[in-house]
Coordinates of C-alpha atoms and ligand atoms in Angstrom, one line a residue:
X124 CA -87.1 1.4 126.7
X125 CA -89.7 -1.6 126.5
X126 CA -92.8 -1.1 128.9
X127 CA -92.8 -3.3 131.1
X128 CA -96.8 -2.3 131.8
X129 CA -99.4 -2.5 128.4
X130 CA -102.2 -0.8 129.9
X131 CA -100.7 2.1 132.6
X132 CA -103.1 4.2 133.8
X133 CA -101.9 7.2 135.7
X134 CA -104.1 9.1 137.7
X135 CA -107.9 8.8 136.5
X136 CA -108.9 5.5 135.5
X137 CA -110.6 5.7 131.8
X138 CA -113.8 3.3 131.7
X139 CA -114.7 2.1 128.2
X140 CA -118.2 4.4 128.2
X141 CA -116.2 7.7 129.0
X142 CA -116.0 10.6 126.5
X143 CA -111.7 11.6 126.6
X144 CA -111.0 15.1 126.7
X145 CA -107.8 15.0 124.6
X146 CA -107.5 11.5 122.2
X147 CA -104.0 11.4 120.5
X148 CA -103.1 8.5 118.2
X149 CA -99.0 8.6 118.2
X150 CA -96.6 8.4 120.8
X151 CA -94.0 9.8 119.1
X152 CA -92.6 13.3 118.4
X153 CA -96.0 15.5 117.6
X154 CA -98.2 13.2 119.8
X155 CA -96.2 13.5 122.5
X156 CA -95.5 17.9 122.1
X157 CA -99.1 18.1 122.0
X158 CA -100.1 16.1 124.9
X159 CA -97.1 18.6 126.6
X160 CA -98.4 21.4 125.1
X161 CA -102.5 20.9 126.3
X162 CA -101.0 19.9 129.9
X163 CA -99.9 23.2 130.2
X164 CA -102.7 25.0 129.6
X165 CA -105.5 22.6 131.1
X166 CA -103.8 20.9 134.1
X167 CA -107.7 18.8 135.0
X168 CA -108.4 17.3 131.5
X169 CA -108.0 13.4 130.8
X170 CA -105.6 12.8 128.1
X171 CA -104.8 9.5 126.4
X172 CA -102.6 8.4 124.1
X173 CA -102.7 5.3 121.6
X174 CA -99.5 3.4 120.1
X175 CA -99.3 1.0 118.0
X176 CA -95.7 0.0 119.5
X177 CA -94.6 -1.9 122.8
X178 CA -92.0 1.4 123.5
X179 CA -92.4 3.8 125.8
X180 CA -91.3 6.5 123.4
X181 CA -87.7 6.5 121.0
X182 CA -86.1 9.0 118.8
X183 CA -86.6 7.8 115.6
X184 CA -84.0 9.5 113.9
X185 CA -81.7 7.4 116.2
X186 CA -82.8 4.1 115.1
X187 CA -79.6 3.9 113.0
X188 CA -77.2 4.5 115.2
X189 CA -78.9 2.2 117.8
X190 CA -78.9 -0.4 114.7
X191 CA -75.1 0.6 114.2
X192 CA -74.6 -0.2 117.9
X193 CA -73.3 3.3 119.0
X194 CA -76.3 4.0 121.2
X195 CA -77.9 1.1 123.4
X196 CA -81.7 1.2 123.7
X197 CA -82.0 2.7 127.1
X198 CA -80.6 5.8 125.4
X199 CA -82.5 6.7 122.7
X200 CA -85.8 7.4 124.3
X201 CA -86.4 11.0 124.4
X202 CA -89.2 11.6 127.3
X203 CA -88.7 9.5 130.4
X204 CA -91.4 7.6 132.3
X205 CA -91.7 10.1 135.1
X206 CA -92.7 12.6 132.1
X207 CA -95.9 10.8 131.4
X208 CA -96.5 10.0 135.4
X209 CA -96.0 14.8 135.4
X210 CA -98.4 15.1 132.8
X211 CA -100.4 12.5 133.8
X212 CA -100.9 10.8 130.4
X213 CA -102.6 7.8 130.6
X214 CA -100.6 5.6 127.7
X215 CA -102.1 2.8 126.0
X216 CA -99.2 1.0 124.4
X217 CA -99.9 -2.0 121.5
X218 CA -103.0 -0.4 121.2
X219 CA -103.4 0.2 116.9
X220 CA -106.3 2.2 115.6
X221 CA -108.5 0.6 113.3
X222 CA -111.0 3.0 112.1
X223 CA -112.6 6.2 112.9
X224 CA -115.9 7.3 113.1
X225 CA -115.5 11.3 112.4
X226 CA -119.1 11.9 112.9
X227 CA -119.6 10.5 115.9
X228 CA -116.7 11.1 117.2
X229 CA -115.1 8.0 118.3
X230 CA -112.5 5.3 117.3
X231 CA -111.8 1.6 117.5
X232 CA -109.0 -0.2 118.3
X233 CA -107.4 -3.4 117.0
X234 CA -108.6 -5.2 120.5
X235 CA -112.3 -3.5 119.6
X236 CA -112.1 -1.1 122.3
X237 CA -114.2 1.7 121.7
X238 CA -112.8 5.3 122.6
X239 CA -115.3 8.3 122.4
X240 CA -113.6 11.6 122.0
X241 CA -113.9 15.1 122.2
X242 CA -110.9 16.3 120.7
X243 CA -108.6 14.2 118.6
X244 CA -104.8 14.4 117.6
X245 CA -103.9 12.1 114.9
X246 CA -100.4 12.1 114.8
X247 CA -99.5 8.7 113.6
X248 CA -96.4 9.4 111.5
X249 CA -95.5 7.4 108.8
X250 CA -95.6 4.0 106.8
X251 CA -92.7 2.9 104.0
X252 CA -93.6 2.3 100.7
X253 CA -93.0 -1.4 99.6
X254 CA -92.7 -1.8 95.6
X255 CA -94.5 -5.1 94.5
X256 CA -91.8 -7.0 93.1
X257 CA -91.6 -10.6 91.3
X258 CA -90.5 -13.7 92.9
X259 CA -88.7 -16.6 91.8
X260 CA -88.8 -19.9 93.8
X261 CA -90.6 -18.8 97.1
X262 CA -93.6 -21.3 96.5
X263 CA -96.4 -19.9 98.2
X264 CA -96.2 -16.1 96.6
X265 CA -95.3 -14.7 93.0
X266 CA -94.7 -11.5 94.1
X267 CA -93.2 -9.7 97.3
X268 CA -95.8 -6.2 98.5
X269 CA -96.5 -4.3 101.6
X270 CA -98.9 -7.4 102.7
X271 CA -96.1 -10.4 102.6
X272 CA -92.3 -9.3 102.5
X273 CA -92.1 -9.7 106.2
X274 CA -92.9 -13.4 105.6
X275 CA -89.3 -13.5 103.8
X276 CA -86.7 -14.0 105.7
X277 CA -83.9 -11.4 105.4
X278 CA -85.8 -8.5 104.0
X279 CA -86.6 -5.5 105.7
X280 CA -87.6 -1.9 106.0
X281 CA -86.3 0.4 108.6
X282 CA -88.4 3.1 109.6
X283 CA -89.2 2.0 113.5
X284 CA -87.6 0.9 116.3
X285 CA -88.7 -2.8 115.7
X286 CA -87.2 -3.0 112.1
X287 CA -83.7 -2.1 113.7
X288 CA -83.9 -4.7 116.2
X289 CA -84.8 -7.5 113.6
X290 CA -82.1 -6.2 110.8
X291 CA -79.7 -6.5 113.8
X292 CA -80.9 -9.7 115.6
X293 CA -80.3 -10.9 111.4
X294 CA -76.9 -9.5 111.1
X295 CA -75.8 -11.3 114.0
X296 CA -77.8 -14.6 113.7
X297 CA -76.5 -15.0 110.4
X298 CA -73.2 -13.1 110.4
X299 CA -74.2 -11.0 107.5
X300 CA -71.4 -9.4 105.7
X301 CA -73.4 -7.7 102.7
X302 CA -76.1 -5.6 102.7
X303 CA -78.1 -4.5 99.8
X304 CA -80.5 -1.2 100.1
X305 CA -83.0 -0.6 97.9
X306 CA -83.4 3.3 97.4
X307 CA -80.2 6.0 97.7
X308 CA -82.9 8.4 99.6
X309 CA -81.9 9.5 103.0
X310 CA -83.5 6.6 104.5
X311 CA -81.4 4.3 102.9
X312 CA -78.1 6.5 103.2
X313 CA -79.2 6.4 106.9
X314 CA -79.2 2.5 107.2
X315 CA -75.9 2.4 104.9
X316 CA -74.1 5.0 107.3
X317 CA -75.1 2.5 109.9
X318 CA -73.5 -1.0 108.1
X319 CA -70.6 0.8 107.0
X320 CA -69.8 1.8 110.7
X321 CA -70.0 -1.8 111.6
X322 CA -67.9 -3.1 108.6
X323 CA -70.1 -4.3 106.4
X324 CA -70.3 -3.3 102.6
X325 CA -73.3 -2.3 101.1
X326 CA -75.0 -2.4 97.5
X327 CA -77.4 0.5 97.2
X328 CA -79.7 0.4 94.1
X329 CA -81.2 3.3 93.0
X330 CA -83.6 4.1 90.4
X331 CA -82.3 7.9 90.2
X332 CA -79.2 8.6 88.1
X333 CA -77.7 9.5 91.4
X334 CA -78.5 8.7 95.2
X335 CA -80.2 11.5 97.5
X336 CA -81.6 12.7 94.1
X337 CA -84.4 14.6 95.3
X338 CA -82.1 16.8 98.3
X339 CA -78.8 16.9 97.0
X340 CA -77.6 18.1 93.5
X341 CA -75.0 16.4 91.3
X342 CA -71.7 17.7 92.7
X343 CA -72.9 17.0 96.3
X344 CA -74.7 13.4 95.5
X345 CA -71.0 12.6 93.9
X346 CA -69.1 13.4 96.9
X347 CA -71.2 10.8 99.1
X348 CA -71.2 8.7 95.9
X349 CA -66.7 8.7 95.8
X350 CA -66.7 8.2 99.5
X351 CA -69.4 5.4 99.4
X352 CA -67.1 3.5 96.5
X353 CA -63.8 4.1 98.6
X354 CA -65.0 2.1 101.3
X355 CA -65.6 -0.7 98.6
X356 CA -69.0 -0.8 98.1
X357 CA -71.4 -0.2 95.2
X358 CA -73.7 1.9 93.7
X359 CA -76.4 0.6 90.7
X360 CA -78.0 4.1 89.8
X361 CA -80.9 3.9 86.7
X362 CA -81.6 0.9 88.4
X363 CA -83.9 -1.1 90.4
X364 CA -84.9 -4.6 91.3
X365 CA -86.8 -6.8 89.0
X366 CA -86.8 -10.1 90.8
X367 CA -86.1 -11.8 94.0
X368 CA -84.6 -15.3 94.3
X369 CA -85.6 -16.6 97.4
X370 CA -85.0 -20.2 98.7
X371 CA -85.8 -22.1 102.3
X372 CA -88.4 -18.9 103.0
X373 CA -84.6 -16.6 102.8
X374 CA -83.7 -14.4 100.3
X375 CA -80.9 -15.6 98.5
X376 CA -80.1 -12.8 95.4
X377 CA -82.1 -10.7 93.0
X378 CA -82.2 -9.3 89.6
X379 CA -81.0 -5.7 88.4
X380 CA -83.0 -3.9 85.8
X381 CA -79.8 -4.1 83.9
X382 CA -80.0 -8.0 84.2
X383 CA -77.1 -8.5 86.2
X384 CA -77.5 -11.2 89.0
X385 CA -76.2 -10.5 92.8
X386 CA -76.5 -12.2 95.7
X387 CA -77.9 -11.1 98.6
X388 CA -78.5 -12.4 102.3
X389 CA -80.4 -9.1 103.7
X390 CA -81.9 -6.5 101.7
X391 CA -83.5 -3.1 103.3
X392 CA -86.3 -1.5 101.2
X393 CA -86.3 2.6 101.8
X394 CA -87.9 3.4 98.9
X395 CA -89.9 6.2 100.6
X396 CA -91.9 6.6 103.5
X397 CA -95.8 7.9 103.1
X398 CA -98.1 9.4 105.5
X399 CA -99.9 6.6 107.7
X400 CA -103.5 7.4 107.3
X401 CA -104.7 4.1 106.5
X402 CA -107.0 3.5 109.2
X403 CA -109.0 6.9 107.8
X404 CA -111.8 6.3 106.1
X405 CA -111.9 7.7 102.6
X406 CA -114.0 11.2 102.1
X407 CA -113.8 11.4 106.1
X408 CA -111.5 13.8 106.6
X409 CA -109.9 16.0 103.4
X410 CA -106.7 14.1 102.1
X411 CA -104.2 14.0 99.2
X412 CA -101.8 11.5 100.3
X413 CA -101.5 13.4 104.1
X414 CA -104.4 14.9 106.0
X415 CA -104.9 18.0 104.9
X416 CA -104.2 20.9 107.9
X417 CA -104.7 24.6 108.0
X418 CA -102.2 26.8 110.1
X419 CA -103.5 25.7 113.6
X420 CA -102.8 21.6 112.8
X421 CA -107.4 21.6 112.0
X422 CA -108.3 18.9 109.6
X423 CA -111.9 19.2 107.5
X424 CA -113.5 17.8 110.7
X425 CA -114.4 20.1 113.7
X426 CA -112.3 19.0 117.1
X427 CA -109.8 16.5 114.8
X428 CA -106.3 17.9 114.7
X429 CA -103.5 16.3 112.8
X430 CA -99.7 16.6 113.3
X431 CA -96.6 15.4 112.3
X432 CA -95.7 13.3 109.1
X433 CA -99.1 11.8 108.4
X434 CA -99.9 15.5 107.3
X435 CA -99.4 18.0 104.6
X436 CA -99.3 21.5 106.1
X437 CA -98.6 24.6 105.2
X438 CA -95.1 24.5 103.4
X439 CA -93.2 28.4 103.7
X440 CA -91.0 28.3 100.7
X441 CA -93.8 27.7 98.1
X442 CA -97.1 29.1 100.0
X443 CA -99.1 25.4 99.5
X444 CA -99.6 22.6 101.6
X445 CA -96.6 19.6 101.4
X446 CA -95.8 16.3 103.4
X447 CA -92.8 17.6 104.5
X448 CA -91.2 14.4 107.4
X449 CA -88.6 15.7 109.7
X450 CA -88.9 15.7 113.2
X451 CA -88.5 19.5 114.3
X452 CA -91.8 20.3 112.7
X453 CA -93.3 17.2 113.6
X454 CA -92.5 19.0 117.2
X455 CA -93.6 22.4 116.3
X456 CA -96.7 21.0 114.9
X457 CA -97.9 18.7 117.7
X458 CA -96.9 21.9 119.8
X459 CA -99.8 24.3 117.9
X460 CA -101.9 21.4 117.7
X461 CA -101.7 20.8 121.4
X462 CA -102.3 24.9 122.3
X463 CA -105.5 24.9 119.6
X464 CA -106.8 21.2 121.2
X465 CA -106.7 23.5 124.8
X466 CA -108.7 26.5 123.4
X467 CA -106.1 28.7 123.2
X468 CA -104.7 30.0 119.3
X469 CA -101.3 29.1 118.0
X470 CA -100.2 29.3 114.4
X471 CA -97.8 27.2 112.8
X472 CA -95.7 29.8 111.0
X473 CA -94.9 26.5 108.6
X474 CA -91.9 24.9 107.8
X475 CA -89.3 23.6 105.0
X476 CA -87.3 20.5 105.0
X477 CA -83.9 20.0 106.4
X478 CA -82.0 16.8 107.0
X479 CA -78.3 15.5 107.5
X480 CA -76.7 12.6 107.2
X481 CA -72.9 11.2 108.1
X482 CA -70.8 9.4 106.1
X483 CA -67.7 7.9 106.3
X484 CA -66.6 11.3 108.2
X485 CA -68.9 13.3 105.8
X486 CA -71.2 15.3 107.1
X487 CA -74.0 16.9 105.1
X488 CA -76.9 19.2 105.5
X489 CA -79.7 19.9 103.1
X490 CA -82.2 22.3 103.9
X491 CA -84.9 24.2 101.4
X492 CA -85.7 24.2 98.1
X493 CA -82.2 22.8 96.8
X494 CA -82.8 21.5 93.3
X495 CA -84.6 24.3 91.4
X496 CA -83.1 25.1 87.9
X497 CA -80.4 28.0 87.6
X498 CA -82.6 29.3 84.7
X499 CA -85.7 29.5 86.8
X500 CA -87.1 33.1 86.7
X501 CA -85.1 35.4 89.8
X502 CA -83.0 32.4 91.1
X503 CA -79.2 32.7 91.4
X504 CA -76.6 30.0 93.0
X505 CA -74.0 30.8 94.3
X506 CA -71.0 28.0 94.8
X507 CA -68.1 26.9 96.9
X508 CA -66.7 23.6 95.4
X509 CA -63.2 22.0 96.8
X510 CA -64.0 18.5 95.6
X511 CA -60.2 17.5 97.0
X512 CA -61.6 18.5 100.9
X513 CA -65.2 17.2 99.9
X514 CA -66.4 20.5 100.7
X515 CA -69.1 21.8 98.9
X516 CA -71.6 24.9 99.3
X517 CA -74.1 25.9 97.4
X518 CA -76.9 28.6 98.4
X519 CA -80.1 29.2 96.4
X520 CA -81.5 32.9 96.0
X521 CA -84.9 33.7 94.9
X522 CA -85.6 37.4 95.0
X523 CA -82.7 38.3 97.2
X524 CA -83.9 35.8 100.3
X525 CA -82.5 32.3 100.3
X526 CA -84.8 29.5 99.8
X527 CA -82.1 26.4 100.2
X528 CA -78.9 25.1 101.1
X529 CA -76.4 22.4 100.8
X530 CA -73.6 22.1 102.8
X531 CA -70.9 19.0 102.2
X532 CA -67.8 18.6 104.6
X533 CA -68.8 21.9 107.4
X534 CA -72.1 21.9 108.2
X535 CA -70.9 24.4 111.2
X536 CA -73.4 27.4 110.3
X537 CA -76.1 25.3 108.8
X538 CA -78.1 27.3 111.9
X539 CA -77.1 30.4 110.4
X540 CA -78.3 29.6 106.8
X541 CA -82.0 28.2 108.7
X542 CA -82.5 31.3 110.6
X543 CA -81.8 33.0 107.2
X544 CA -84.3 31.3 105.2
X545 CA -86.8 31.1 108.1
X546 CA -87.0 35.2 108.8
X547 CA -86.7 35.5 105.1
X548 CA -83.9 38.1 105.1
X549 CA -82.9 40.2 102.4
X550 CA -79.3 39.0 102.3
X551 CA -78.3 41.2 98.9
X552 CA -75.7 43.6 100.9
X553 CA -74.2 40.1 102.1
X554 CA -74.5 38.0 98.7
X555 CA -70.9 38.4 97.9
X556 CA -70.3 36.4 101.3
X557 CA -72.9 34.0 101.6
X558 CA -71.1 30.8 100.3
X559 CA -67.8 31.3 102.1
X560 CA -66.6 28.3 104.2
X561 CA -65.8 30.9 106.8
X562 CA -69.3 33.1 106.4
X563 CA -70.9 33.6 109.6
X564 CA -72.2 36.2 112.1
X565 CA -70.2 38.7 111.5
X566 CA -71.1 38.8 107.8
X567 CA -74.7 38.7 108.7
X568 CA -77.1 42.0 107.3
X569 CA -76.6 44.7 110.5
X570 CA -80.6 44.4 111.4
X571 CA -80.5 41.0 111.6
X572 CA -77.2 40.8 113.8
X573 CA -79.2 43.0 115.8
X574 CA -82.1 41.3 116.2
X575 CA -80.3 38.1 117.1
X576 CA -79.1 39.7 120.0
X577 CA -81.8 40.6 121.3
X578 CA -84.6 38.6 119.6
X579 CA -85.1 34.8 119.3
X580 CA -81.5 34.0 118.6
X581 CA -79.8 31.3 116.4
X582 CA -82.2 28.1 116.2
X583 CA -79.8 24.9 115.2
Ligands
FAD857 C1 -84.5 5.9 109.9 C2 -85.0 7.3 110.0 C3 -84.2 8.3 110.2 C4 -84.6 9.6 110.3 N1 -83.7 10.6 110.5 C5 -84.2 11.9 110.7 C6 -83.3 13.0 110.9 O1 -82.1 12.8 111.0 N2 -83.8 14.2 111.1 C7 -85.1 14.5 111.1 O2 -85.5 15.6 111.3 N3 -86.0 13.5 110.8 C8 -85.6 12.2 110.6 N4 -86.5 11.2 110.4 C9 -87.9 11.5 110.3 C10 -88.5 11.7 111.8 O3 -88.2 10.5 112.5 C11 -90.0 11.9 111.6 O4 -90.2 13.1 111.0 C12 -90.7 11.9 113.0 O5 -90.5 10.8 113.7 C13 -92.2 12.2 112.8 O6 -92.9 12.2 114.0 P1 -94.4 11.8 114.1 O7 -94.8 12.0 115.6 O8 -95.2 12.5 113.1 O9 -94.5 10.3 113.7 P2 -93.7 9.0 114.1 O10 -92.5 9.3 114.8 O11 -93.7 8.1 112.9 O12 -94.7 8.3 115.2 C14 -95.9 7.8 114.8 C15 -96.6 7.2 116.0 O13 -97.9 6.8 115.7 C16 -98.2 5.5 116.1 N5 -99.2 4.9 115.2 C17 -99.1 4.8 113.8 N6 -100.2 4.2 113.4 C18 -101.0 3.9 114.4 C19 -102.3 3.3 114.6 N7 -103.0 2.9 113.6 N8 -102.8 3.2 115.9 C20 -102.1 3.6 116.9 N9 -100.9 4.2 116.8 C21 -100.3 4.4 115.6 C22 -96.8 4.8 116.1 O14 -96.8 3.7 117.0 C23 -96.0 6.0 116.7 O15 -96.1 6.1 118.1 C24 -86.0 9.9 110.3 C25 -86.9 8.8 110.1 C26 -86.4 7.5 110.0 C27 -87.4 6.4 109.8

């Protein structure tokens, strides 16, 4: 859903020498929960909200099946105009921040627009991670970084709306038959769920000895891995790409670490995604690679809140602070950002990561901490393996209380297994259970059952 209006202002007008009530940079999922969350509780304040994008608002998890053409755009926006016209959010699309004064308490925009603030959000997400890589026969440049691979034509990254449109104007301008992926992480599984769906057969280069290294183990990476191969295309693990041969301004092949030659008319780099905090100054607000936040979304600066994946918040499995990028807690975040921003107090309990990815009829679910060693002091794995069904199962235990989960082929009670890690439940009268295909409710520890009848229920 393309704007059709850059500067919409709905309701009170802001003039450029105005102090905002409620400032949010990010007009995605944490920007927007907040600016939901402070409506509710102060229905008079202004609020505006900054994107860098020329979209109303999409769901970014569904850029790949938008790219895959099973969704059209007009379906994968997830808050509607009339939403902002509600809430009365005045949103300032194509509008990028540039820099931030933290003492003063204002920012600037790409267009110099000055916007002074009494409470800020910065929930601006995240940027990928472009390797510098050598180039042979471009001309102008020896090597391909973050600053110039968009100047090539038929490489791209796909973490926004934009890249999918460009990969698929590409595809069909040039009636691409081969795709090449650099990184096997679930960025890159994402885009190659997507080209397989339209028939197209992929290489995927990664520099792990197996792909969705750092969520999966080896039996579940090697299920995705056989059912990748079946459909005919490749994998290049302990790999990675040493050179680019580009010609005309278009990528024509590349170089393997293992010095093998391929050609290539469209590569996609998802090497990793990190937190977009580059318009921050350094030693403004506290940061590792994220802005650091405390339990109610607070940076190191009084009145500046940050949500979402340009943060590292408070993690529950291990008790620190992680970058941890899914959307649900880039929801709950902006959520307890957007009650604190209104004066009222809201913890986030914290979160762990969970994601799932399709393919080829596989569907897989990864949640927790799911690569710890078996040796590790009061850790035990337990196992389900039918490798001729592609089902797999495999549940952590740390002190009797699940920390994570994989789940190849039925991802049915993946609910379940959250709700078990999130309330931290005792699960030892259960163990015995826990990694059947058929384990569910009824197998559940009797004070929990109880408790989900009459407490919060199952969250999906
Ligand atoms: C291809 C792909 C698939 C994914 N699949 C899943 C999935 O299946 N499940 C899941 O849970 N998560 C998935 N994710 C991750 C999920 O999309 C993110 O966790 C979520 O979008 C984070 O929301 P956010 O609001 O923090 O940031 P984002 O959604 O990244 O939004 C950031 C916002 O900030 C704006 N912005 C950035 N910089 C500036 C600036 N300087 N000035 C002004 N505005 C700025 C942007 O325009 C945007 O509006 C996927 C991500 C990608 C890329």
């Amino acid at each position: 859903m393309k704007s059709k209006n850059n500067n919409r202002k709905n309701n009170k007008t802001f003039e450029d020498n105005e102090t905002i009530d409620y400032l949010i940079i990010g007009n995605s999922a944490a920007g927007l929960a907040a600016a939901e969350s402070i409506r509710e509780l102060d229905r008079a304040g202004e609020i505006i909200i900054l994107t860098a994008e020329n979209y109303l608002n999409y769901s970014k998890p569904m850029i790949t099946y938008f790219l895959a053409g099973a969704v059209n755009l007009d379906m994968i926006h997830f808050k509607d105009e009339k939403f902002y016209t509600d809430n009365r959010l005045d949103i300032r699309l194509n509008t990028r921040v540039k820099s931030i004064d933290t003492n003063k308490m204002f920012l600037i925009t790409d267009d110099g627009k000055r916007y002074e603030f009494r409470k800020l959000l910065i929930a601006s997400g995240g940027r990928p991670i472009i390797p510098k890589i050598k180039v042979v026969g471009a001309g102008s440049f020896d090597f391909i970084d973050g600053t110039n691979y968009e100047k090539v034509g038929g490489i791209f990254t796909l973490t926004n709306l934009e890249d999918a449109i460009r990969v698929k104007n590409y595809i069909e301008k040039n009636d691409i038959k081969n795709i090449s992926i650099l990184g096997g992480g679930l960025i890159g599984l994402k885009a190659a769920e997507a080209f397989l769906e339209k028939g197209i057969d992929i290489n995927i280069i990664e520099l792990a000895d197996r792909i969705l290294a750092t969520t999966f183990d080896r039996e579940a990476s090697g299920i995705i891995e056989r059912k990748i191969k079946s459909a005919g295309s490749n994998i290049y693990r302990n790999n990675t790409i040493e050179e680019i041969y580009i010609e005309s301004g278009k990528i024509t092949g590349y170089k393997l670490k293992d010095g093998r030659k391929m050609e290539c008319s469209l590569l996609i780099i998802a090497v990793g995604v990190n937190p977009d905090a580059s318009f921050i100054e350094s030693g403004s607000l506290d940061m590792v690679k994220g802005i650091i936040v405390d339990d109610h979304m607070r940076t190191s600066v009084k009145n500046i809140y940050a949500a979402g994946d340009v943060v590292e918040g408070p993690d529950m499995l291990s008790g620190g602070k992680r970058n941890i990028a899914i959307w649900p807690l880039a929801v709950r975040q902006g959520t307890a950002a957007g009650v604190n921003m209104a004066g009222r107090n809201k913890r986030y309990g914290g979160g762990f990561f969970m994601n799932s990815v399709e393919l080829l009829g596989i569907p897989s679910i990864s949640m927790g901490i799911t690569n710890i060693g078996e040796e590790a002091e009061g850790i035990e794995v337990l196992r389900d393996f039918d490798a001729d069904r592609n089902m797999y199962r495999k549940v952590i235990i740390k002190n009797n209380r699940i920390i994570g989960v994989i789940l190849i082929g039925n991802i049915e009670r993946a609910g379940i297994y959250s709700g078990l890690i999130r309330n931290e439940i005792d699960i030892s009268s259960v163990k015995e259970n826990i990694s059947r295909e058929d384990f569910g409710i009824i197998h559940l520890p009797t004070d929990y059952k109880k408790h989900l009848v009459v407490g919060e229920g199952i969250e999906v």
